Amino acid sequence: MSYRELATRPVLAWSAVMVTGRLPVAMAPLALVFLVRERPGGYTLGAVLAAAYVLGEILAAPVLGMRMNAGRARPQLVAGLAVGAAGFTGLGLAPDAHPVVLAALALLAGTGPAAVPGALRALLTSLVPERAVTQAMSAESVLTFGLWAAAPALTTGLALGVDPAVPLLLQGLLTGLSVAGLWLLPAGWSAEAQEKGASMRRALLRAWPVYVLGAAGLTLLALAELVLPALLEQRGIGIGWAGPLLAGFSIGSAVGAFVYGLRGSWPGPLAVQSLVLVLAVAAGVALAAVLPWTAAIAVALVAAGLLQAPASLTRNLALRQVLPPSALAAGYSVMYAAVGAGYAAGGSLAGGLLKVVAPSTAILWGVGLTVLLTVIGAAGERRLTRRAPDVAEREARTDVAPARSGG
């Protein structure tokens, strides 16, 4: 199935909802920094607000995802997006409020829509035939990386060219538009029995190796984004190159997602694909840390970006193999929290190491953490694969929906 066949009315409507709902998320951390940067200690406060926002996402995603009704998800999605829109709008209307109030609004903006990305992914895969799932998820990845590439420029332009509050007000407006767009989509994605309580938790816990590999991949992204400016200074390269180099990484990721989706399947099991891809991305980031020339760093980052998106795609496709359909949104939400935690862990490790070692050494330590997480996840996934037939048989005897075999 080609990408052209995805151009149906439901998928195009889904794309509009996804863009209006996800662009505010991509803009949020930088917009919060610009909102308060002119205050005394503004950059520190901005970092705290961004941390509050991300913390809200990480903590709320698995909790809200587990409560999502697969058959009738629309009311929960509307409520979550409405809370997010209120949080963004409140920040834009009260930029001079007390820091505690701003932190509460940032936490609210991150918490409300935290389960929306996972639910939208589950909804997307229900809108296309099984044979087109890889293409659909690849197209989602292309859109996501495109939004993440455009968000910094849009946020910076509005904050510096108009007013620091404008990006937050735009985020509130876009999130509200995504609420309206939900009525163009089905109310849910699964007519099968909804798993509850212990059954849901068992299904999600059984997939822990997939989440660990997802966290490993985002650890690398944190290293590439957060340590690159310091690395350029270490190499005597103008810090202004950081933006173009990171844009190259994002563009490479979008291209990699598109290429991965050109085929319905690739050689080897998804677990092996993911292992190879994550290790290859780690090698690319490590090369960027040790190479002394701007052009060489650019090539290494673009190559790492090309493989970053397929690595992420294989993780999400693997979840479809180990989770029942009614638990997919919860699984995607847990993955969302896991990769957020991986990003935070990579950034925190790098930030701490930068105080005592050179930026290149900090990146290499982060790559070592990624390799360790990858080995743990791969070992767990191998065990999970061996146990899958026994688990499926046991679930069938207890009337638990079997895991899907698609992907």
PDB file of N, CA, C and O in Angstrom, residues 41-72:
ATOM      1  N   GLY A  41      16.159  36.495  37.081  1.00  0.00           N
ATOM      2  CA  GLY A  41      16.285  35.033  37.114  1.00  0.00           C
ATOM      3  C   GLY A  41      15.334  34.354  36.161  1.00  0.00           C
ATOM      4  O   GLY A  41      14.906  33.217  36.408  1.00  0.00           O
ATOM      5  N   GLY A  42      15.028  35.026  35.046  1.00  0.00           N
ATOM      6  CA  GLY A  42      14.001  34.532  34.128  1.00  0.00           C
ATOM      7  C   GLY A  42      14.320  33.203  33.494  1.00  0.00           C
ATOM      8  O   GLY A  42      13.433  32.357  33.335  1.00  0.00           O
ATOM      9  N   TYR A  43      15.579  33.009  33.128  1.00  0.00           N
ATOM     10  CA  TYR A  43      15.923  31.744  32.473  1.00  0.00           C
ATOM     11  C   TYR A  43      15.785  30.561  33.427  1.00  0.00           C
ATOM     12  O   TYR A  43      15.340  29.475  33.035  1.00  0.00           O
ATOM     13  N   THR A  44      16.151  30.775  34.672  1.00  0.00           N
ATOM     14  CA  THR A  44      15.976  29.712  35.660  1.00  0.00           C
ATOM     15  C   THR A  44      14.498  29.405  35.868  1.00  0.00           C
ATOM     16  O   THR A  44      14.086  28.237  35.909  1.00  0.00           O
ATOM     17  N   LEU A  45      13.681  30.460  35.989  1.00  0.00           N
ATOM     18  CA  LEU A  45      12.241  30.265  36.145  1.00  0.00           C
ATOM     19  C   LEU A  45      11.661  29.579  34.920  1.00  0.00           C
ATOM     20  O   LEU A  45      10.808  28.682  35.040  1.00  0.00           O
ATOM     21  N   GLY A  46      12.111  29.969  33.733  1.00  0.00           N
ATOM     22  CA  GLY A  46      11.629  29.331  32.517  1.00  0.00           C
ATOM     23  C   GLY A  46      11.937  27.850  32.497  1.00  0.00           C
ATOM     24  O   GLY A  46      11.100  27.034  32.075  1.00  0.00           O
ATOM     25  N   ALA A  47      13.135  27.475  32.937  1.00  0.00           N
ATOM     26  CA  ALA A  47      13.494  26.062  32.997  1.00  0.00           C
ATOM     27  C   ALA A  47      12.604  25.310  33.981  1.00  0.00           C
ATOM     28  O   ALA A  47      12.195  24.168  33.734  1.00  0.00           O
ATOM     29  N   VAL A  48      12.288  25.969  35.112  1.00  0.00           N
ATOM     30  CA  VAL A  48      11.407  25.339  36.100  1.00  0.00           C
ATOM     31  C   VAL A  48      10.002  25.134  35.522  1.00  0.00           C
ATOM     32  O   VAL A  48       9.388  24.079  35.705  1.00  0.00           O
ATOM     33  N   LEU A  49       9.489  26.144  34.818  1.00  0.00           N
ATOM     34  CA  LEU A  49       8.160  26.013  34.203  1.00  0.00           C
ATOM     35  C   LEU A  49       8.148  24.907  33.154  1.00  0.00           C
ATOM     36  O   LEU A  49       7.188  24.129  33.069  1.00  0.00           O
ATOM     37  N   ALA A  50       9.203  24.844  32.339  1.00  0.00           N
ATOM     38  CA  ALA A  50       9.279  23.781  31.329  1.00  0.00           C
ATOM     39  C   ALA A  50       9.342  22.416  31.997  1.00  0.00           C
ATOM     40  O   ALA A  50       8.716  21.449  31.530  1.00  0.00           O
ATOM     41  N   ALA A  51      10.081  22.319  33.110  1.00  0.00           N
ATOM     42  CA  ALA A  51      10.159  21.054  33.839  1.00  0.00           C
ATOM     43  C   ALA A  51       8.797  20.671  34.415  1.00  0.00           C
ATOM     44  O   ALA A  51       8.411  19.493  34.399  1.00  0.00           O
ATOM     45  N   ALA A  52       8.053  21.664  34.925  1.00  0.00           N
ATOM     46  CA  ALA A  52       6.714  21.386  35.453  1.00  0.00           C
ATOM     47  C   ALA A  52       5.797  20.867  34.349  1.00  0.00           C
ATOM     48  O   ALA A  52       5.009  19.937  34.568  1.00  0.00           O
ATOM     49  N   TYR A  53       5.915  21.464  33.172  1.00  0.00           N
ATOM     50  CA  TYR A  53       5.089  21.027  32.045  1.00  0.00           C
ATOM     51  C   TYR A  53       5.401  19.577  31.682  1.00  0.00           C
ATOM     52  O   TYR A  53       4.496  18.740  31.528  1.00  0.00           O
ATOM     53  N   VAL A  54       6.691  19.266  31.523  1.00  0.00           N
ATOM     54  CA  VAL A  54       7.100  17.911  31.138  1.00  0.00           C
ATOM     55  C   VAL A  54       6.753  16.909  32.228  1.00  0.00           C
ATOM     56  O   VAL A  54       6.322  15.782  31.944  1.00  0.00           O
ATOM     57  N   LEU A  55       6.908  17.318  33.496  1.00  0.00           N
ATOM     58  CA  LEU A  55       6.552  16.428  34.604  1.00  0.00           C
ATOM     59  C   LEU A  55       5.066  16.080  34.564  1.00  0.00           C
ATOM     60  O   LEU A  55       4.683  14.926  34.799  1.00  0.00           O
ATOM     61  N   GLY A  56       4.231  17.066  34.249  1.00  0.00           N
ATOM     62  CA  GLY A  56       2.806  16.792  34.116  1.00  0.00           C
ATOM     63  C   GLY A  56       2.524  15.759  33.042  1.00  0.00           C
ATOM     64  O   GLY A  56       1.700  14.849  33.227  1.00  0.00           O
ATOM     65  N   GLU A  57       3.224  15.873  31.909  1.00  0.00           N
ATOM     66  CA  GLU A  57       3.054  14.890  30.838  1.00  0.00           C
ATOM     67  C   GLU A  57       3.466  13.491  31.283  1.00  0.00           C
ATOM     68  O   GLU A  57       2.728  12.509  31.074  1.00  0.00           O
ATOM     69  N   ILE A  58       4.662  13.393  31.883  1.00  0.00           N
ATOM     70  CA  ILE A  58       5.210  12.082  32.230  1.00  0.00           C
ATOM     71  C   ILE A  58       4.335  11.370  33.268  1.00  0.00           C
ATOM     72  O   ILE A  58       4.074  10.169  33.157  1.00  0.00           O
ATOM     73  N   LEU A  59       3.879  12.114  34.275  1.00  0.00           N
ATOM     74  CA  LEU A  59       3.093  11.491  35.340  1.00  0.00           C
ATOM     75  C   LEU A  59       1.671  11.162  34.898  1.00  0.00           C
ATOM     76  O   LEU A  59       1.107  10.141  35.309  1.00  0.00           O
ATOM     77  N   ALA A  60       1.087  12.019  34.067  1.00  0.00           N
ATOM     78  CA  ALA A  60      -0.327  11.844  33.730  1.00  0.00           C
ATOM     79  C   ALA A  60      -0.549  10.870  32.584  1.00  0.00           C
ATOM     80  O   ALA A  60      -1.612  10.232  32.517  1.00  0.00           O
ATOM     81  N   ALA A  61       0.410  10.750  31.669  1.00  0.00           N
ATOM     82  CA  ALA A  61       0.186   9.929  30.475  1.00  0.00           C
ATOM     83  C   ALA A  61      -0.220   8.492  30.805  1.00  0.00           C
ATOM     84  O   ALA A  61      -1.246   8.008  30.306  1.00  0.00           O
ATOM     85  N   PRO A  62       0.529   7.750  31.634  1.00  0.00           N
ATOM     86  CA  PRO A  62       0.100   6.372  31.902  1.00  0.00           C
ATOM     87  C   PRO A  62      -1.187   6.283  32.703  1.00  0.00           C
ATOM     88  O   PRO A  62      -2.007   5.384  32.468  1.00  0.00           O
ATOM     89  N   VAL A  63      -1.387   7.212  33.639  1.00  0.00           N
ATOM     90  CA  VAL A  63      -2.600   7.168  34.467  1.00  0.00           C
ATOM     91  C   VAL A  63      -3.840   7.414  33.617  1.00  0.00           C
ATOM     92  O   VAL A  63      -4.815   6.649  33.658  1.00  0.00           O
ATOM     93  N   LEU A  64      -3.817   8.480  32.818  1.00  0.00           N
ATOM     94  CA  LEU A  64      -4.972   8.793  31.977  1.00  0.00           C
ATOM     95  C   LEU A  64      -5.127   7.786  30.851  1.00  0.00           C
ATOM     96  O   LEU A  64      -6.250   7.461  30.447  1.00  0.00           O
ATOM     97  N   GLY A  65      -3.997   7.288  30.324  1.00  0.00           N
ATOM     98  CA  GLY A  65      -4.074   6.303  29.250  1.00  0.00           C
ATOM     99  C   GLY A  65      -4.773   5.032  29.686  1.00  0.00           C
ATOM    100  O   GLY A  65      -5.541   4.436  28.928  1.00  0.00           O
ATOM    101  N   MET A  66      -4.520   4.590  30.913  1.00  0.00           N
ATOM    102  CA  MET A  66      -5.165   3.378  31.414  1.00  0.00           C
ATOM    103  C   MET A  66      -6.662   3.571  31.617  1.00  0.00           C
ATOM    104  O   MET A  66      -7.424   2.601  31.613  1.00  0.00           O
ATOM    105  N   ARG A  67      -7.096   4.805  31.786  1.00  0.00           N
ATOM    106  CA  ARG A  67      -8.520   5.085  32.004  1.00  0.00           C
ATOM    107  C   ARG A  67      -9.265   5.382  30.705  1.00  0.00           C
ATOM    108  O   ARG A  67     -10.474   5.622  30.727  1.00  0.00           O
ATOM    109  N   MET A  68      -8.543   5.370  29.596  1.00  0.00           N
ATOM    110  CA  MET A  68      -9.170   5.699  28.320  1.00  0.00           C
ATOM    111  C   MET A  68     -10.124   4.587  27.882  1.00  0.00           C
ATOM    112  O   MET A  68      -9.768   3.404  27.913  1.00  0.00           O
ATOM    113  N   ASN A  69     -11.318   4.952  27.482  1.00  0.00           N
ATOM    114  CA  ASN A  69     -12.312   3.999  26.971  1.00  0.00           C
ATOM    115  C   ASN A  69     -12.087   3.818  25.476  1.00  0.00           C
ATOM    116  O   ASN A  69     -12.286   4.745  24.702  1.00  0.00           O
ATOM    117  N   ALA A  70     -11.659   2.625  25.072  1.00  0.00           N
ATOM    118  CA  ALA A  70     -11.305   2.403  23.668  1.00  0.00           C
ATOM    119  C   ALA A  70     -12.498   2.573  22.734  1.00  0.00           C
ATOM    120  O   ALA A  70     -12.342   2.961  21.581  1.00  0.00           O
ATOM    121  N   GLY A  71     -13.693   2.250  23.214  1.00  0.00           N
ATOM    122  CA  GLY A  71     -14.860   2.346  22.354  1.00  0.00           C
ATOM    123  C   GLY A  71     -15.448   3.747  22.283  1.00  0.00           C
ATOM    124  O   GLY A  71     -16.011   4.131  21.248  1.00  0.00           O
ATOM    125  N   ARG A  72     -15.324   4.518  23.371  1.00  0.00           N
ATOM    126  CA  ARG A  72     -15.886   5.870  23.422  1.00  0.00           C
ATOM    127  C   ARG A  72     -14.868   6.802  24.073  1.00  0.00           C
ATOM    128  O   ARG A  72     -15.037   7.237  25.224  1.00  0.00           O
TER     129      ARG A  72
END
